[in-house]
XYZ file of C-alpha atoms in Angstrom:
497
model
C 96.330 -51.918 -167.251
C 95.241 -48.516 -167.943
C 94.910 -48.839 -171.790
C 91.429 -50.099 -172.595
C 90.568 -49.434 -176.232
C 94.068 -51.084 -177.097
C 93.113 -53.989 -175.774
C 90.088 -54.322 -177.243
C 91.294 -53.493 -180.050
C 93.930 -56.810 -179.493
C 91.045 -58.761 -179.162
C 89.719 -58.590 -182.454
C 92.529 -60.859 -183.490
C 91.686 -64.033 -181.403
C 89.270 -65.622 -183.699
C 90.078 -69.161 -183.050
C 89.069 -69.004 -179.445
C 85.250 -69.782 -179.865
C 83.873 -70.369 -176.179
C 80.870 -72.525 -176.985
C 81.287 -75.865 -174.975
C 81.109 -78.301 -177.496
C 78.350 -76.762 -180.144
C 79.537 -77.700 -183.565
C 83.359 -77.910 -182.580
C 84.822 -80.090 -184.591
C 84.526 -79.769 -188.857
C 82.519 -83.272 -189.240
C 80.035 -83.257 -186.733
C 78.337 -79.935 -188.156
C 76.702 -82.394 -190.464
C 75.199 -84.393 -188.058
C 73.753 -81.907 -185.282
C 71.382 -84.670 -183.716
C 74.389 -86.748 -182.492
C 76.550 -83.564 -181.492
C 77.301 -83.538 -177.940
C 77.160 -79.771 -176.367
C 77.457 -79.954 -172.715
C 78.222 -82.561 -170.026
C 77.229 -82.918 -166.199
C 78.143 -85.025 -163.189
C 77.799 -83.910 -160.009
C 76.107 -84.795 -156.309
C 72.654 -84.132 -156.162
C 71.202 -81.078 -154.452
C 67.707 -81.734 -154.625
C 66.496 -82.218 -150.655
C 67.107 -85.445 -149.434
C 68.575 -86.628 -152.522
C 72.388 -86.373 -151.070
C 73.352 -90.143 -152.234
C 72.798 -89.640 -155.437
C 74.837 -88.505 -158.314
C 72.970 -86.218 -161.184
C 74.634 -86.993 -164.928
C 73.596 -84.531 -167.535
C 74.236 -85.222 -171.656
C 73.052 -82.416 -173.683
C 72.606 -82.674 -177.354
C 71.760 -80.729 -180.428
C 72.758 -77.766 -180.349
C 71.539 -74.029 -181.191
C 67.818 -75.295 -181.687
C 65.693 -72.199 -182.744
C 62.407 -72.724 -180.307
C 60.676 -71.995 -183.572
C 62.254 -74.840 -185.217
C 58.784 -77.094 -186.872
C 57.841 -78.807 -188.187
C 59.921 -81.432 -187.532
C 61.802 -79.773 -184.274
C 64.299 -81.994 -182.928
C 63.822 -85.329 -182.536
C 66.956 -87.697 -181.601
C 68.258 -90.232 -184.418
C 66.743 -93.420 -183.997
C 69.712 -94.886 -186.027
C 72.480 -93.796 -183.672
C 73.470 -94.909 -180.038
C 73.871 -92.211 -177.360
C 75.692 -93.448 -174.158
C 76.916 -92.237 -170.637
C 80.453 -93.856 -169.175
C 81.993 -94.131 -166.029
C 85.411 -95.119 -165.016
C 85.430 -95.738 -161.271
C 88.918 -97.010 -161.295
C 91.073 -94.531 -162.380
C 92.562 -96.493 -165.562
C 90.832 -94.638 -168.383
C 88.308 -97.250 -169.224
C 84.454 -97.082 -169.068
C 83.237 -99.455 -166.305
C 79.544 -98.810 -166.588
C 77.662 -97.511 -169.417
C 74.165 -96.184 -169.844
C 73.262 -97.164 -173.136
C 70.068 -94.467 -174.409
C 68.426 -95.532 -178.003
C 65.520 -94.102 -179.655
C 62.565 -94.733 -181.202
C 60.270 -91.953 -183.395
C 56.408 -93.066 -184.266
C 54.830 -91.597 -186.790
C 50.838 -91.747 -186.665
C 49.666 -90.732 -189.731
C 47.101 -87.700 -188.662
C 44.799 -87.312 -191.294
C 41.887 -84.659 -191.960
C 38.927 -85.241 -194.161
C 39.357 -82.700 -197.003
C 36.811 -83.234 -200.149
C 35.880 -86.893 -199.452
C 39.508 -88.080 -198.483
C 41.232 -88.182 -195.426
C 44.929 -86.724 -196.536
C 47.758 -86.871 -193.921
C 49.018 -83.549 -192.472
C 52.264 -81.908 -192.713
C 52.831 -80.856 -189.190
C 54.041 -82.782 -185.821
C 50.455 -82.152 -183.872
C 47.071 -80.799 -185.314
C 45.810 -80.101 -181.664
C 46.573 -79.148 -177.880
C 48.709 -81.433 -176.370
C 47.861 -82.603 -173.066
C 49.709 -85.244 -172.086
C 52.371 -88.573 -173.404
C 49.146 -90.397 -175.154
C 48.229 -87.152 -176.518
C 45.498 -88.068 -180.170
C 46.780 -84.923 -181.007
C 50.323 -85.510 -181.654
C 51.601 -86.541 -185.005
C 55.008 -88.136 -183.943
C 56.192 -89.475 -180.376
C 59.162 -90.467 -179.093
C 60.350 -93.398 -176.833
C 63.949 -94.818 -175.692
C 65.188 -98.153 -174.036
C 68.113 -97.569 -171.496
C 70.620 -100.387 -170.693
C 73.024 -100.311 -168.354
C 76.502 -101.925 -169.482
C 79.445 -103.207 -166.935
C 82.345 -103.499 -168.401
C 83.535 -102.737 -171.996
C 80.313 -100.876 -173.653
C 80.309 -103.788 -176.449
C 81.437 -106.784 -174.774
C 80.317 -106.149 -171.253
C 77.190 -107.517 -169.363
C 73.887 -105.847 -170.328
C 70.923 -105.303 -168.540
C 68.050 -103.296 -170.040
C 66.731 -101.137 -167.423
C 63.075 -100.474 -169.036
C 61.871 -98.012 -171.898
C 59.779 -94.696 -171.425
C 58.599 -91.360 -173.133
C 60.004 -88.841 -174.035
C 58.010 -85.214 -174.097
C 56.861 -83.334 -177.465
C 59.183 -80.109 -177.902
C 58.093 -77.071 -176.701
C 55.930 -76.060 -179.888
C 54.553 -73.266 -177.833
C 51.610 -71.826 -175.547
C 48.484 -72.933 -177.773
C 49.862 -76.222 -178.305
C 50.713 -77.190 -174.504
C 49.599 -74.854 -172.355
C 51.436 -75.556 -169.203
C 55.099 -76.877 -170.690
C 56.521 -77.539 -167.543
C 54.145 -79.716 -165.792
C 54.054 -81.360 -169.124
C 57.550 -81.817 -169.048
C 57.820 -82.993 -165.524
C 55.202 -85.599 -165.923
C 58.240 -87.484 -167.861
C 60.501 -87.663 -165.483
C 60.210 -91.392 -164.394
C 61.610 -93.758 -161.674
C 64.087 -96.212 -163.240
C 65.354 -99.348 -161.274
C 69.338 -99.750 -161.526
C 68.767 -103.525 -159.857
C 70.232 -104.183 -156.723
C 72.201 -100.595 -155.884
C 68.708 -99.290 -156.057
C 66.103 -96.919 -157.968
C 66.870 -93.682 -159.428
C 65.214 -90.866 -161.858
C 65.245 -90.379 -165.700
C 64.732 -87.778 -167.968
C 65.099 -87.092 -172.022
C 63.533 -84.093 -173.142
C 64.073 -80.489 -175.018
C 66.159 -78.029 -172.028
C 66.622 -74.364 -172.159
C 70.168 -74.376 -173.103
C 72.076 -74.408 -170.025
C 75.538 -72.882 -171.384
C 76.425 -69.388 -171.125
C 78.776 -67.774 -173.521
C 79.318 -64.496 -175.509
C 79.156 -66.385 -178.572
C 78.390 -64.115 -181.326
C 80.964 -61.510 -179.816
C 83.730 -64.507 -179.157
C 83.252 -64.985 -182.971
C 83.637 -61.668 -183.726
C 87.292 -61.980 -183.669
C 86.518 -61.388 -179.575
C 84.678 -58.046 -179.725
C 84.409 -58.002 -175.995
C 84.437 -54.252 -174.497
C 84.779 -55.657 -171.143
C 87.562 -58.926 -170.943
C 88.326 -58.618 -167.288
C 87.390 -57.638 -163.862
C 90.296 -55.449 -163.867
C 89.273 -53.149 -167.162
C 85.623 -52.574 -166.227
C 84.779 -48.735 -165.067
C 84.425 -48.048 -161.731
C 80.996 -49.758 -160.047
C 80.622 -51.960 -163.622
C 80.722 -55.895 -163.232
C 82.734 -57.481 -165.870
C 81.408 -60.700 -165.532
C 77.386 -59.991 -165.755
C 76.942 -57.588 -168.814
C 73.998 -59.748 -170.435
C 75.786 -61.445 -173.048
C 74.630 -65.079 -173.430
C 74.172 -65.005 -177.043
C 72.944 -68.617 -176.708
C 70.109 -68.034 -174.062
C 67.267 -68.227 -175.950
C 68.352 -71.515 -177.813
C 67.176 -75.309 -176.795
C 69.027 -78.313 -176.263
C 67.854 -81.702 -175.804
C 68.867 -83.388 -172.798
C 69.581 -87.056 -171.318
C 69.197 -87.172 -167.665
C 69.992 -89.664 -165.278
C 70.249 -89.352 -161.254
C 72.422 -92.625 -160.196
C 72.730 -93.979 -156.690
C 75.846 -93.084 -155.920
C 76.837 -96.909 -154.371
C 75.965 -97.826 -158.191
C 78.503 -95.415 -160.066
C 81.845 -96.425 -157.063
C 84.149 -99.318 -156.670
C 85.615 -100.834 -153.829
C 87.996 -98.385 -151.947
C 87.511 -95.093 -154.598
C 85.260 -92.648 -154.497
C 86.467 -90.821 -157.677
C 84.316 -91.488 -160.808
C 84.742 -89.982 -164.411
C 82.604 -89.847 -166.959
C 82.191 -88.579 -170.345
C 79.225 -88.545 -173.280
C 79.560 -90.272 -176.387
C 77.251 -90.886 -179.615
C 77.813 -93.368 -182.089
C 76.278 -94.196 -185.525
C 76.556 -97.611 -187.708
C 79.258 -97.217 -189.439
C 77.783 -97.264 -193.282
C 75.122 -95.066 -194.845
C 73.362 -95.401 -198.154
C 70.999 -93.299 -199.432
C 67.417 -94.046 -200.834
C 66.595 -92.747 -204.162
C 62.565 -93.624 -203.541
C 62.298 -93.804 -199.755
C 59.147 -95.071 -198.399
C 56.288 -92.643 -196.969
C 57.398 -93.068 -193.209
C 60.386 -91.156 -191.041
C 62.998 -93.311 -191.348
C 63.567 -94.930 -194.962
C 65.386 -91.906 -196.593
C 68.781 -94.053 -195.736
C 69.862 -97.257 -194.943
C 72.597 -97.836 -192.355
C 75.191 -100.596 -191.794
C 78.267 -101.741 -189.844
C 79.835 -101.402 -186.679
C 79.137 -98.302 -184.378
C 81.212 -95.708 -185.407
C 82.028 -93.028 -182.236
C 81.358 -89.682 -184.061
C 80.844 -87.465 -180.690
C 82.952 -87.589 -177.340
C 82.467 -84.765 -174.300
C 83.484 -84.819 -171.011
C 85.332 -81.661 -169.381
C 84.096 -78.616 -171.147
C 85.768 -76.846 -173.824
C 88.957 -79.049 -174.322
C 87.760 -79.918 -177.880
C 86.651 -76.480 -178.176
C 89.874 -74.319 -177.658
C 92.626 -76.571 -176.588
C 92.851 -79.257 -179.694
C 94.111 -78.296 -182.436
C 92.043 -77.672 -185.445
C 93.723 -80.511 -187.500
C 92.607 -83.152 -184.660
C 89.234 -82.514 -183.686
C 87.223 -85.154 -185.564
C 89.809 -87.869 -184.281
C 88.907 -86.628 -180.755
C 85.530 -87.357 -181.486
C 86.416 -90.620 -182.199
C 88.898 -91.081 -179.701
C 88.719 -93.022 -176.038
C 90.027 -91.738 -173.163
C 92.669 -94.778 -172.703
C 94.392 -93.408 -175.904
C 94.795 -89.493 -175.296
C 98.216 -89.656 -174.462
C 98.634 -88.819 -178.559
C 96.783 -85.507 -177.609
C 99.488 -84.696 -174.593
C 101.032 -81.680 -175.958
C 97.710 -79.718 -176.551
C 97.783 -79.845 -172.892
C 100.945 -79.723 -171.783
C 102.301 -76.896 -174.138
C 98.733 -75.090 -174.798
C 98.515 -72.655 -177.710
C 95.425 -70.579 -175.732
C 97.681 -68.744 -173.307
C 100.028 -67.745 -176.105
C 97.321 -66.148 -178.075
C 96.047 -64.061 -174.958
C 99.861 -63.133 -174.721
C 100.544 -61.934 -178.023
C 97.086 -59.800 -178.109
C 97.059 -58.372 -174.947
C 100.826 -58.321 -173.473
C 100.745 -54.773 -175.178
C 97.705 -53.368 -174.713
C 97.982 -54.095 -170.988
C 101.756 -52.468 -170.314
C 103.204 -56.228 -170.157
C 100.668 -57.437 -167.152
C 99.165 -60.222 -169.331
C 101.957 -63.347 -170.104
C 101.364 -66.911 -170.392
C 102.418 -69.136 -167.999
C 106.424 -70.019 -168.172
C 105.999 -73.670 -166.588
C 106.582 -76.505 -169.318
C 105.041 -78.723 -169.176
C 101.840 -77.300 -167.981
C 101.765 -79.738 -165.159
C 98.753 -77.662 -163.245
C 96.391 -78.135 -166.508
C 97.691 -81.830 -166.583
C 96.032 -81.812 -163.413
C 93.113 -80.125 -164.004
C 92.297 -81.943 -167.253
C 93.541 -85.211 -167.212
C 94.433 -86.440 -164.119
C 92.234 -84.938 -161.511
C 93.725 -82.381 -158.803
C 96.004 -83.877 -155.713
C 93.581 -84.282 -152.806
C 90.339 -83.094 -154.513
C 89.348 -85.458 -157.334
C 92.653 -87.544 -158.601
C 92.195 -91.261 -158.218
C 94.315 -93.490 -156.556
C 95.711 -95.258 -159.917
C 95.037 -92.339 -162.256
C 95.646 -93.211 -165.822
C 96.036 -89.641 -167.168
C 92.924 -89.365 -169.370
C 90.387 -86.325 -170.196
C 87.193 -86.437 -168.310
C 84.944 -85.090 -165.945
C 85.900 -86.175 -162.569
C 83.881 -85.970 -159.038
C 84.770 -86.638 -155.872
C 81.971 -88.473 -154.312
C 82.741 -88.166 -150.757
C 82.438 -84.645 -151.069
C 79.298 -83.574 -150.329
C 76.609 -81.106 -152.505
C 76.361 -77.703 -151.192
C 72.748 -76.533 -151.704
C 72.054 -73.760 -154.449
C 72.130 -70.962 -152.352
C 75.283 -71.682 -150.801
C 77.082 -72.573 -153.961
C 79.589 -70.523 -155.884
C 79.461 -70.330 -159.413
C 83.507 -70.092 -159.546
C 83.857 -74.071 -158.291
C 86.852 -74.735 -156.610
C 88.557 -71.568 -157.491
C 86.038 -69.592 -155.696
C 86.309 -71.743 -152.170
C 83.215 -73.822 -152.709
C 84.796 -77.816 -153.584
C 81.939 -79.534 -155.135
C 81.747 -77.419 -157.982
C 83.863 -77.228 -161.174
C 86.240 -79.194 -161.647
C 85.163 -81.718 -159.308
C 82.272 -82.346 -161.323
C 80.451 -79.718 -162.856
C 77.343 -78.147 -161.604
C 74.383 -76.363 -164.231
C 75.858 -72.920 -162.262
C 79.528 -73.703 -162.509
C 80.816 -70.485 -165.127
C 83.225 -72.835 -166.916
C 84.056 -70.159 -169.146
C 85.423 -67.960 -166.933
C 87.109 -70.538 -164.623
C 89.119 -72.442 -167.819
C 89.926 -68.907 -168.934
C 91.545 -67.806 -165.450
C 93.098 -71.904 -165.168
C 94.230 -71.182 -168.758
C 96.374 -68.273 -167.469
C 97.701 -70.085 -164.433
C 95.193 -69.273 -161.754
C 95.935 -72.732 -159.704
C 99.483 -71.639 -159.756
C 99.321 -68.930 -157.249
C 96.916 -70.108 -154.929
C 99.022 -71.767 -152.195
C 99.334 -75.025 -151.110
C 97.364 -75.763 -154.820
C 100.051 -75.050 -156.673
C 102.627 -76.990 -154.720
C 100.098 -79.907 -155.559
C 99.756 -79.305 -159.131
C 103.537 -78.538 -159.651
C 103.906 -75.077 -160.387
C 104.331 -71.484 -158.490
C 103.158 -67.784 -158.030
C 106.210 -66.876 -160.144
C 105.233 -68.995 -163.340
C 101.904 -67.203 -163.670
C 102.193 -63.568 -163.636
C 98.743 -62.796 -165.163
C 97.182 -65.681 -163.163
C 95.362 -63.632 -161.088
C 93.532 -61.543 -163.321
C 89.790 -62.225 -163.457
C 89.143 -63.382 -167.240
C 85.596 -63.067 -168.063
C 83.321 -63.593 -171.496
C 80.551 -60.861 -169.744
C 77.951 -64.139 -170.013
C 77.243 -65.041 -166.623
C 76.846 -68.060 -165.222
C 75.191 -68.820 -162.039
C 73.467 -71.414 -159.972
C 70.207 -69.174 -159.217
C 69.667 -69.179 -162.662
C 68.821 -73.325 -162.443
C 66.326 -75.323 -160.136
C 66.564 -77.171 -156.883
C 64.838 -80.754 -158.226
C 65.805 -83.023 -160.919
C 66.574 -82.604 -164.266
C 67.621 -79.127 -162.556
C 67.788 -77.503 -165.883
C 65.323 -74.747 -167.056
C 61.888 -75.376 -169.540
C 62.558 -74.885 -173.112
C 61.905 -71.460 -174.492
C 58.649 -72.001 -176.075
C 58.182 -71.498 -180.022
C 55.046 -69.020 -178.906
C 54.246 -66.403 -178.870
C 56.930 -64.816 -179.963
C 59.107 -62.646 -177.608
C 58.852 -59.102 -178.885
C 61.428 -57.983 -177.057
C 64.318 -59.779 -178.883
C 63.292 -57.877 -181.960
């Protein structure tokens, strides 16, 4: 692989493989960013003394500018944003965590002339604390927990709480962070026990060469293999996305709350539903909400469980029906998986420009990302009476390694509770599904026996695929929600002029 500006000259042509997660993937939900799910989480907690537990991250909105007033980014009070688990294996949520939202508005007014007029931004003051006088607009959501289906089942409301102001910046809270963590609350589950809960504004957590990936790939650097001599492919500072927000639901689950009898597989995945019906409001009312009214049955509109898979594996034509789609029914979305049109692409744009070293894998049907996607791997996290299904699975028996002793390759890089049993904030997704992609688990022995294919099928399998945004577990924290404080709207960073 000695011919470097060929092949990045190849890699202008691969514009359909944008490696974002799930930010704006699919045509429909661009035009409805507060109910677009980004980035999803499950995995044993490595806080101290926390072992038992099981930490499930939901990210929404994506690509918020820190800047954003003055509305920022409140969540939609008309939709319904839930967490599932399936602790059976059969492709079915067992459990649900049911979030919904509520947005005050207070009114602020000044006295200007005589008259007190109401003012056009979200807080006229410092903000101190939840009860803040200084805040325009405040947030709360009630969280019920759901067994069985996630309309029919039994429901239990588990309480309601706060939810912080956005990061508006420096003058307007001070100290974010302590701010921030002042919301994280206990939350009782009944009789498995108590846990934590958190919604609030996150630095995003995802790490991707966006702009370049959409750059029909203008990547210098794709692989460990091209870089110069003492260069590392996989850390040349290009997280195009790191100075964006998210907003994220947090809960940390006993983990004797999330299991059934005899498995210690879950899976979960994120979904966000609105009523199905919307009608505009030619004179809306002066509050927040009365621009539209809304109607109907919950429509699903958002669906995310194992990263990327509605990103860069289905098919253009079939991404909104994802979104709307339940696991139970993705055996109409088989051959995305099972004859995947990613590998094919790298093949065609870089087979030449590497002197034949990069193929796809020859093995159909792709039995190892069958596996790895929708059935869980043999002996790591496949359940007993796996219904194949996309979504994140963990192994709960296996236990957290603590950050410093995790690596941010997962399974692939010797360390089993990371991606894709579960998936850790430090798990570089990107880089594993590239190098899984391109048949990694089929020449690493005694995985690929498990996972159906060989050394043989894979000839590029074991080059190291990288994006150049790294992803790492130092990057995150050691204690619930485990994710970083929001980049602040101010002051303004003057170095990303």
């Amino acid at each position: 692989m000695n011919n470097r500006i060929a092949l990045a000259m190849a890699l202008m042509g691969l514009s359909a493989c944008a490696l974002a997660s799930s930010h704006r993937e699919a045509p429909s939900i661009t035009k409805t960013p507060k109910v677009d799910a980004t980035d999803f989480y499950m995995f044993k907690s490595y806080e101290s003394n926390r072992g038992d537990y099981v930490t499930i991250l939901a990210n929404y909105q994506p690509l918020q500018d820190a800047y954003g007033g003055p509305n920022y980014f409140a969540l939609d009070p008309k939709a319904l944003y839930e967490i599932h688990i399936d602790n059976n294996g059969d492709a079915q949520e067992d459990i649900t965590f049911q979030f919904k939202f509520d947005q005050e508005l207070k009114d602020l007014q000044v006295p200007v002339g005589g008259k007190n007029i109401s003012v056009p931004l979200s807080n006229i003051g410092k903000i101190t604390n939840d009860g803040s006088s200084a805040q325009n607009t405040a947030e709360t959501y009630t969280v019920t927990m759901v067994k069985g289906d996630r309309r029919k089942g039994d429901r239990n409301v588990l309480g309601s709480f706060k939810k912080p102001f956005d990061n508006v910046g420096a003058k307007s809270i001070p100290n974010y962070q302590s701010y921030a963590n002042s919301f994280v609350q206990n939350i009782n589950f009944g009789s498995c026990g108590s846990g934590k809960v958190f919604v609030g504004q996150r630095q995003d957590p995802f790490a991707v060469n966006l702009g370049e990936v959409f750059d029909l790939v203008n990547i210098k650097i794709p692989a460990t293999q091209l870089a110069p001599s003492g260069v590392n492919a996989e850390d040349q500072g290009l997280n195009t996305i790191g100075n964006k927000n998210v907003t994220t639901i947090a809960l940390e689950v006993p983990q004797s709350c999330l299991v059934s009898s005899g498995e210690t597989v879950i899976g979960g995945w994120t979904t966000a539903s609105l009523p199905q019906a919307t009608l505009l409001n030619p004179t809306p009312e002066s509050n927040l909400t009365s621009a539209s009214k809304v109607g109907g049955a919950w429509t699903q509109v958002s669906r995310l469980g194992m990263p990327l898979v509605n990103e860069v594996v289905i098919g253009l034509k079939d991404k909104d029906k994802f979104n709307a789609s339940k696991p139970v029914n993705d055996g109409q979305f088989a051959d995305y998986v099972t004859n995947p049109t990613l590998p094919t692409l790298i093949e065609v744009l870089f087979k030449d420009a590497t002197d034949g070293a990069v193929v796809a894998p020859t093995n159909f049907p792709r039995t190892d990302l069958v596996n790895a996607f929708l059935l869980g791997v043999p002996g790591l996290n496949q359940p007993k009476n796996v219904k194949a299904s996309e979504m994140l699975r963990l192994n709960t028996a296996i236990a957290a390694q603590a950050k410093d002793k995790q690596n941010r390759l997962g399974v692939i890089g010797g360390d089993t509770s990371g991606f894709p049993n579960g998936r850790r904030p430090g798990d570089d997704v990107v880089d594993i599904e590239l190098r899984v992609a391109m048949g990694l688990l089929c020449t690493i022995d005694g995985v690929n026996t498990a996972v159906g294919c060989k050394a043989s099928d894979a000839k590029a399998g074991t080059i190291g695929f990288t994006d150049g945004a790294l992803q790492s577990p130092q990057q995150f924290g050691t204690t619930f929600p485990y994710l970083n404080t929001p980049v602040a709207g101010s002051p303004f960073n003057t170095a990303s002029k």
